[in-house]
Amino acid sequence: MESTPFEHIGWIEIVFFGAVALGFGFWQLWSVNREIAKDKEEAARKQAAEQDS
């Protein structure tokens, strides 16, 4: 039986889309963590302003 170039295309597709999904997931995680950090800084700034007045 001769091996064809399209024999393992399913695995290539699984790996490619898995990598895309993981990349998107990590980007979302990074984005959410960045927004949480911004919100914490803003809350700390408001608290400091309230204590000063």
mmCIF file of N, CA, C and O in Angstrom:
data_model
loop_
_atom_site.group_PDB
_atom_site.id
_atom_site.type_symbol
_atom_site.label_atom_id
_atom_site.label_comp_id
_atom_site.label_asym_id
_atom_site.label_seq_id
_atom_site.Cartn_x
_atom_site.Cartn_y
_atom_site.Cartn_z
ATOM 1 N N MET A 1 0.830 -1.175 0.000
ATOM 2 C CA MET A 1 0.000 0.000 0.000
ATOM 3 C C MET A 1 0.883 1.250 0.000
ATOM 4 O O MET A 1 1.772 1.391 0.821
ATOM 5 N N GLU A 2 0.608 2.135 -0.907
ATOM 6 C CA GLU A 2 1.421 3.341 -1.060
ATOM 7 C C GLU A 2 0.878 4.472 -0.182
ATOM 8 O O GLU A 2 -0.324 4.665 -0.056
ATOM 9 N N SER A 3 1.777 5.205 0.449
ATOM 10 C CA SER A 3 1.395 6.320 1.307
ATOM 11 C C SER A 3 1.118 7.550 0.439
ATOM 12 O O SER A 3 1.883 7.872 -0.457
ATOM 13 N N THR A 4 0.011 8.224 0.721
ATOM 14 C CA THR A 4 -0.338 9.421 -0.045
ATOM 15 C C THR A 4 -0.129 10.661 0.822
ATOM 16 O O THR A 4 -0.143 10.577 2.051
ATOM 17 N N PRO A 5 0.059 11.814 0.190
ATOM 18 C CA PRO A 5 0.272 13.042 0.966
ATOM 19 C C PRO A 5 -0.959 13.442 1.791
ATOM 20 O O PRO A 5 -0.849 14.149 2.771
ATOM 21 N N PHE A 6 -2.141 12.974 1.391
ATOM 22 C CA PHE A 6 -3.368 13.367 2.075
ATOM 23 C C PHE A 6 -3.802 12.359 3.133
ATOM 24 O O PHE A 6 -4.895 12.464 3.679
ATOM 25 N N GLU A 7 -2.943 11.406 3.423
ATOM 26 C CA GLU A 7 -3.289 10.351 4.359
ATOM 27 C C GLU A 7 -3.452 10.870 5.789
ATOM 28 O O GLU A 7 -4.297 10.394 6.538
ATOM 29 N N HIS A 8 -2.665 11.849 6.172
ATOM 30 C CA HIS A 8 -2.670 12.343 7.548
ATOM 31 C C HIS A 8 -3.235 13.754 7.653
ATOM 32 O O HIS A 8 -2.946 14.478 8.603
ATOM 33 N N ILE A 9 -4.053 14.138 6.695
ATOM 34 C CA ILE A 9 -4.587 15.501 6.695
ATOM 35 C C ILE A 9 -5.500 15.747 7.901
ATOM 36 O O ILE A 9 -5.590 16.864 8.396
ATOM 37 N N GLY A 10 -6.151 14.713 8.406
ATOM 38 C CA GLY A 10 -7.010 14.860 9.586
ATOM 39 C C GLY A 10 -6.215 15.281 10.803
ATOM 40 O O GLY A 10 -6.640 16.147 11.568
ATOM 41 N N TRP A 11 -5.054 14.674 10.997
ATOM 42 C CA TRP A 11 -4.207 15.048 12.141
ATOM 43 C C TRP A 11 -3.678 16.461 12.003
ATOM 44 O O TRP A 11 -3.589 17.205 12.988
ATOM 45 N N ILE A 12 -3.331 16.833 10.773
ATOM 46 C CA ILE A 12 -2.838 18.200 10.542
ATOM 47 C C ILE A 12 -3.939 19.202 10.884
ATOM 48 O O ILE A 12 -3.692 20.233 11.515
ATOM 49 N N GLU A 13 -5.166 18.888 10.483
ATOM 50 C CA GLU A 13 -6.294 19.766 10.772
ATOM 51 C C GLU A 13 -6.547 19.864 12.273
ATOM 52 O O GLU A 13 -6.758 20.956 12.812
ATOM 53 N N ILE A 14 -6.507 18.759 12.975
ATOM 54 C CA ILE A 14 -6.717 18.755 14.422
ATOM 55 C C ILE A 14 -5.649 19.588 15.122
ATOM 56 O O ILE A 14 -5.949 20.407 15.997
ATOM 57 N N VAL A 15 -4.407 19.408 14.748
ATOM 58 C CA VAL A 15 -3.310 20.152 15.375
ATOM 59 C C VAL A 15 -3.431 21.638 15.066
ATOM 60 O O VAL A 15 -3.272 22.485 15.959
ATOM 61 N N PHE A 16 -3.731 21.988 13.817
ATOM 62 C CA PHE A 16 -3.830 23.387 13.434
ATOM 63 C C PHE A 16 -4.950 24.090 14.194
ATOM 64 O O PHE A 16 -4.743 25.146 14.803
ATOM 65 N N PHE A 17 -6.149 23.515 14.168
ATOM 66 C CA PHE A 17 -7.273 24.162 14.835
ATOM 67 C C PHE A 17 -7.130 24.119 16.347
ATOM 68 O O PHE A 17 -7.606 25.022 17.041
ATOM 69 N N GLY A 18 -6.481 23.102 16.869
ATOM 70 C CA GLY A 18 -6.200 23.065 18.303
ATOM 71 C C GLY A 18 -5.268 24.195 18.704
ATOM 72 O O GLY A 18 -5.467 24.853 19.733
ATOM 73 N N ALA A 19 -4.245 24.433 17.894
ATOM 74 C CA ALA A 19 -3.313 25.522 18.182
ATOM 75 C C ALA A 19 -4.011 26.877 18.097
ATOM 76 O O ALA A 19 -3.775 27.762 18.933
ATOM 77 N N VAL A 20 -4.882 27.039 17.108
ATOM 78 C CA VAL A 20 -5.633 28.295 16.980
ATOM 79 C C VAL A 20 -6.541 28.490 18.192
ATOM 80 O O VAL A 20 -6.595 29.580 18.762
ATOM 81 N N ALA A 21 -7.228 27.433 18.611
ATOM 82 C CA ALA A 21 -8.130 27.535 19.763
ATOM 83 C C ALA A 21 -7.353 27.852 21.043
ATOM 84 O O ALA A 21 -7.783 28.682 21.846
ATOM 85 N N LEU A 22 -6.221 27.194 21.248
ATOM 86 C CA LEU A 22 -5.408 27.479 22.436
ATOM 87 C C LEU A 22 -4.872 28.907 22.403
ATOM 88 O O LEU A 22 -4.854 29.599 23.429
ATOM 89 N N GLY A 23 -4.427 29.350 21.246
ATOM 90 C CA GLY A 23 -3.938 30.725 21.117
ATOM 91 C C GLY A 23 -5.018 31.737 21.440
ATOM 92 O O GLY A 23 -4.782 32.710 22.156
ATOM 93 N N PHE A 24 -6.230 31.501 20.927
ATOM 94 C CA PHE A 24 -7.345 32.396 21.215
ATOM 95 C C PHE A 24 -7.679 32.380 22.699
ATOM 96 O O PHE A 24 -7.940 33.430 23.298
ATOM 97 N N GLY A 25 -7.662 31.196 23.309
ATOM 98 C CA GLY A 25 -7.949 31.083 24.733
ATOM 99 C C GLY A 25 -6.936 31.819 25.586
ATOM 100 O O GLY A 25 -7.303 32.528 26.532
ATOM 101 N N PHE A 26 -5.651 31.674 25.278
ATOM 102 C CA PHE A 26 -4.624 32.378 26.044
ATOM 103 C C PHE A 26 -4.714 33.882 25.840
ATOM 104 O O PHE A 26 -4.477 34.662 26.755
ATOM 105 N N TRP A 27 -5.072 34.313 24.619
ATOM 106 C CA TRP A 27 -5.235 35.746 24.370
ATOM 107 C C TRP A 27 -6.388 36.292 25.206
ATOM 108 O O TRP A 27 -6.289 37.378 25.784
ATOM 109 N N GLN A 28 -7.496 35.548 25.294
ATOM 110 C CA GLN A 28 -8.629 35.967 26.110
ATOM 111 C C GLN A 28 -8.236 36.052 27.582
ATOM 112 O O GLN A 28 -8.607 37.001 28.273
ATOM 113 N N LEU A 29 -7.507 35.063 28.067
ATOM 114 C CA LEU A 29 -7.054 35.057 29.459
ATOM 115 C C LEU A 29 -6.177 36.268 29.746
ATOM 116 O O LEU A 29 -6.347 36.955 30.760
ATOM 117 N N TRP A 30 -5.257 36.568 28.860
ATOM 118 C CA TRP A 30 -4.369 37.715 29.032
ATOM 119 C C TRP A 30 -5.170 39.020 29.031
ATOM 120 O O TRP A 30 -4.945 39.906 29.860
ATOM 121 N N SER A 31 -6.140 39.106 28.119
ATOM 122 C CA SER A 31 -6.954 40.309 28.013
ATOM 123 C C SER A 31 -7.789 40.529 29.271
ATOM 124 O O SER A 31 -7.878 41.650 29.792
ATOM 125 N N VAL A 32 -8.414 39.487 29.783
ATOM 126 C CA VAL A 32 -9.239 39.597 30.986
ATOM 127 C C VAL A 32 -8.373 39.957 32.188
ATOM 128 O O VAL A 32 -8.746 40.820 32.992
ATOM 129 N N ASN A 33 -7.221 39.329 32.318
ATOM 130 C CA ASN A 33 -6.325 39.654 33.433
ATOM 131 C C ASN A 33 -5.869 41.108 33.374
ATOM 132 O O ASN A 33 -5.735 41.771 34.407
ATOM 133 N N ARG A 34 -5.638 41.622 32.179
ATOM 134 C CA ARG A 34 -5.237 43.017 32.019
ATOM 135 C C ARG A 34 -6.363 43.956 32.452
ATOM 136 O O ARG A 34 -6.125 44.956 33.132
ATOM 137 N N GLU A 35 -7.600 43.627 32.078
ATOM 138 C CA GLU A 35 -8.736 44.454 32.471
ATOM 139 C C GLU A 35 -8.954 44.413 33.986
ATOM 140 O O GLU A 35 -9.295 45.435 34.593
ATOM 141 N N ILE A 36 -8.776 43.263 34.593
ATOM 142 C CA ILE A 36 -8.910 43.149 36.046
ATOM 143 C C ILE A 36 -7.858 44.013 36.739
ATOM 144 O O ILE A 36 -8.151 44.704 37.719
ATOM 145 N N ALA A 37 -6.633 43.993 36.230
ATOM 146 C CA ALA A 37 -5.570 44.822 36.811
ATOM 147 C C ALA A 37 -5.907 46.308 36.685
ATOM 148 O O ALA A 37 -5.697 47.084 37.631
ATOM 149 N N LYS A 38 -6.457 46.723 35.540
ATOM 150 C CA LYS A 38 -6.855 48.123 35.366
ATOM 151 C C LYS A 38 -7.937 48.512 36.363
ATOM 152 O O LYS A 38 -7.904 49.599 36.942
ATOM 153 N N ASP A 39 -8.921 47.612 36.551
ATOM 154 C CA ASP A 39 -10.002 47.902 37.491
ATOM 155 C C ASP A 39 -9.482 48.002 38.925
ATOM 156 O O ASP A 39 -9.933 48.852 39.695
ATOM 157 N N LYS A 40 -8.538 47.143 39.282
ATOM 158 C CA LYS A 40 -7.957 47.208 40.628
ATOM 159 C C LYS A 40 -7.198 48.513 40.832
ATOM 160 O O LYS A 40 -7.272 49.123 41.896
ATOM 161 N N GLU A 41 -6.455 48.940 39.829
ATOM 162 C CA GLU A 41 -5.723 50.211 39.937
ATOM 163 C C GLU A 41 -6.691 51.376 40.083
ATOM 164 O O GLU A 41 -6.461 52.287 40.891
ATOM 165 N N GLU A 42 -7.777 51.366 39.322
ATOM 166 C CA GLU A 42 -8.762 52.440 39.402
ATOM 167 C C GLU A 42 -9.437 52.456 40.772
ATOM 168 O O GLU A 42 -9.649 53.527 41.352
ATOM 169 N N ALA A 43 -9.758 51.277 41.308
ATOM 170 C CA ALA A 43 -10.378 51.200 42.627
ATOM 171 C C ALA A 43 -9.418 51.699 43.699
ATOM 172 O O ALA A 43 -9.834 52.414 44.627
ATOM 173 N N ALA A 44 -8.153 51.361 43.586
ATOM 174 C CA ALA A 44 -7.151 51.814 44.560
ATOM 175 C C ALA A 44 -6.999 53.332 44.465
ATOM 176 O O ALA A 44 -6.858 54.018 45.491
ATOM 177 N N ARG A 45 -7.027 53.865 43.246
ATOM 178 C CA ARG A 45 -6.908 55.313 43.062
ATOM 179 C C ARG A 45 -8.117 56.037 43.675
ATOM 180 O O ARG A 45 -7.953 57.062 44.342
ATOM 181 N N LYS A 46 -9.326 55.495 43.482
ATOM 182 C CA LYS A 46 -10.520 56.114 44.057
ATOM 183 C C LYS A 46 -10.478 56.044 45.588
ATOM 184 O O LYS A 46 -10.841 57.000 46.263
ATOM 185 N N GLN A 47 -10.026 54.926 46.106
ATOM 186 C CA GLN A 47 -9.939 54.776 47.565
ATOM 187 C C GLN A 47 -8.932 55.752 48.147
ATOM 188 O O GLN A 47 -9.158 56.365 49.196
ATOM 189 N N ALA A 48 -7.800 55.929 47.477
ATOM 190 C CA ALA A 48 -6.785 56.878 47.946
ATOM 191 C C ALA A 48 -7.324 58.301 47.884
ATOM 192 O O ALA A 48 -7.052 59.119 48.783
ATOM 193 N N ALA A 49 -8.093 58.617 46.855
ATOM 194 C CA ALA A 49 -8.663 59.959 46.731
ATOM 195 C C ALA A 49 -9.698 60.212 47.824
ATOM 196 O O ALA A 49 -9.787 61.321 48.345
ATOM 197 N N GLU A 50 -10.459 59.183 48.183
ATOM 198 C CA GLU A 50 -11.452 59.349 49.239
ATOM 199 C C GLU A 50 -10.794 59.534 50.600
ATOM 200 O O GLU A 50 -11.282 60.281 51.441
ATOM 201 N N GLN A 51 -9.661 58.861 50.825
ATOM 202 C CA GLN A 51 -8.973 58.992 52.089
ATOM 203 C C GLN A 51 -8.290 60.353 52.223
ATOM 204 O O GLN A 51 -8.148 60.879 53.321
ATOM 205 N N ASP A 52 -7.868 60.920 51.101
ATOM 206 C CA ASP A 52 -7.208 62.227 51.148
ATOM 207 C C ASP A 52 -8.199 63.348 51.423
ATOM 208 O O ASP A 52 -7.835 64.377 51.974
ATOM 209 N N SER A 53 -9.449 63.198 51.032
ATOM 210 C CA SER A 53 -10.404 64.286 51.218
ATOM 211 C C SER A 53 -11.160 64.198 52.520
ATOM 212 O O SER A 53 -11.050 63.447 53.355
#
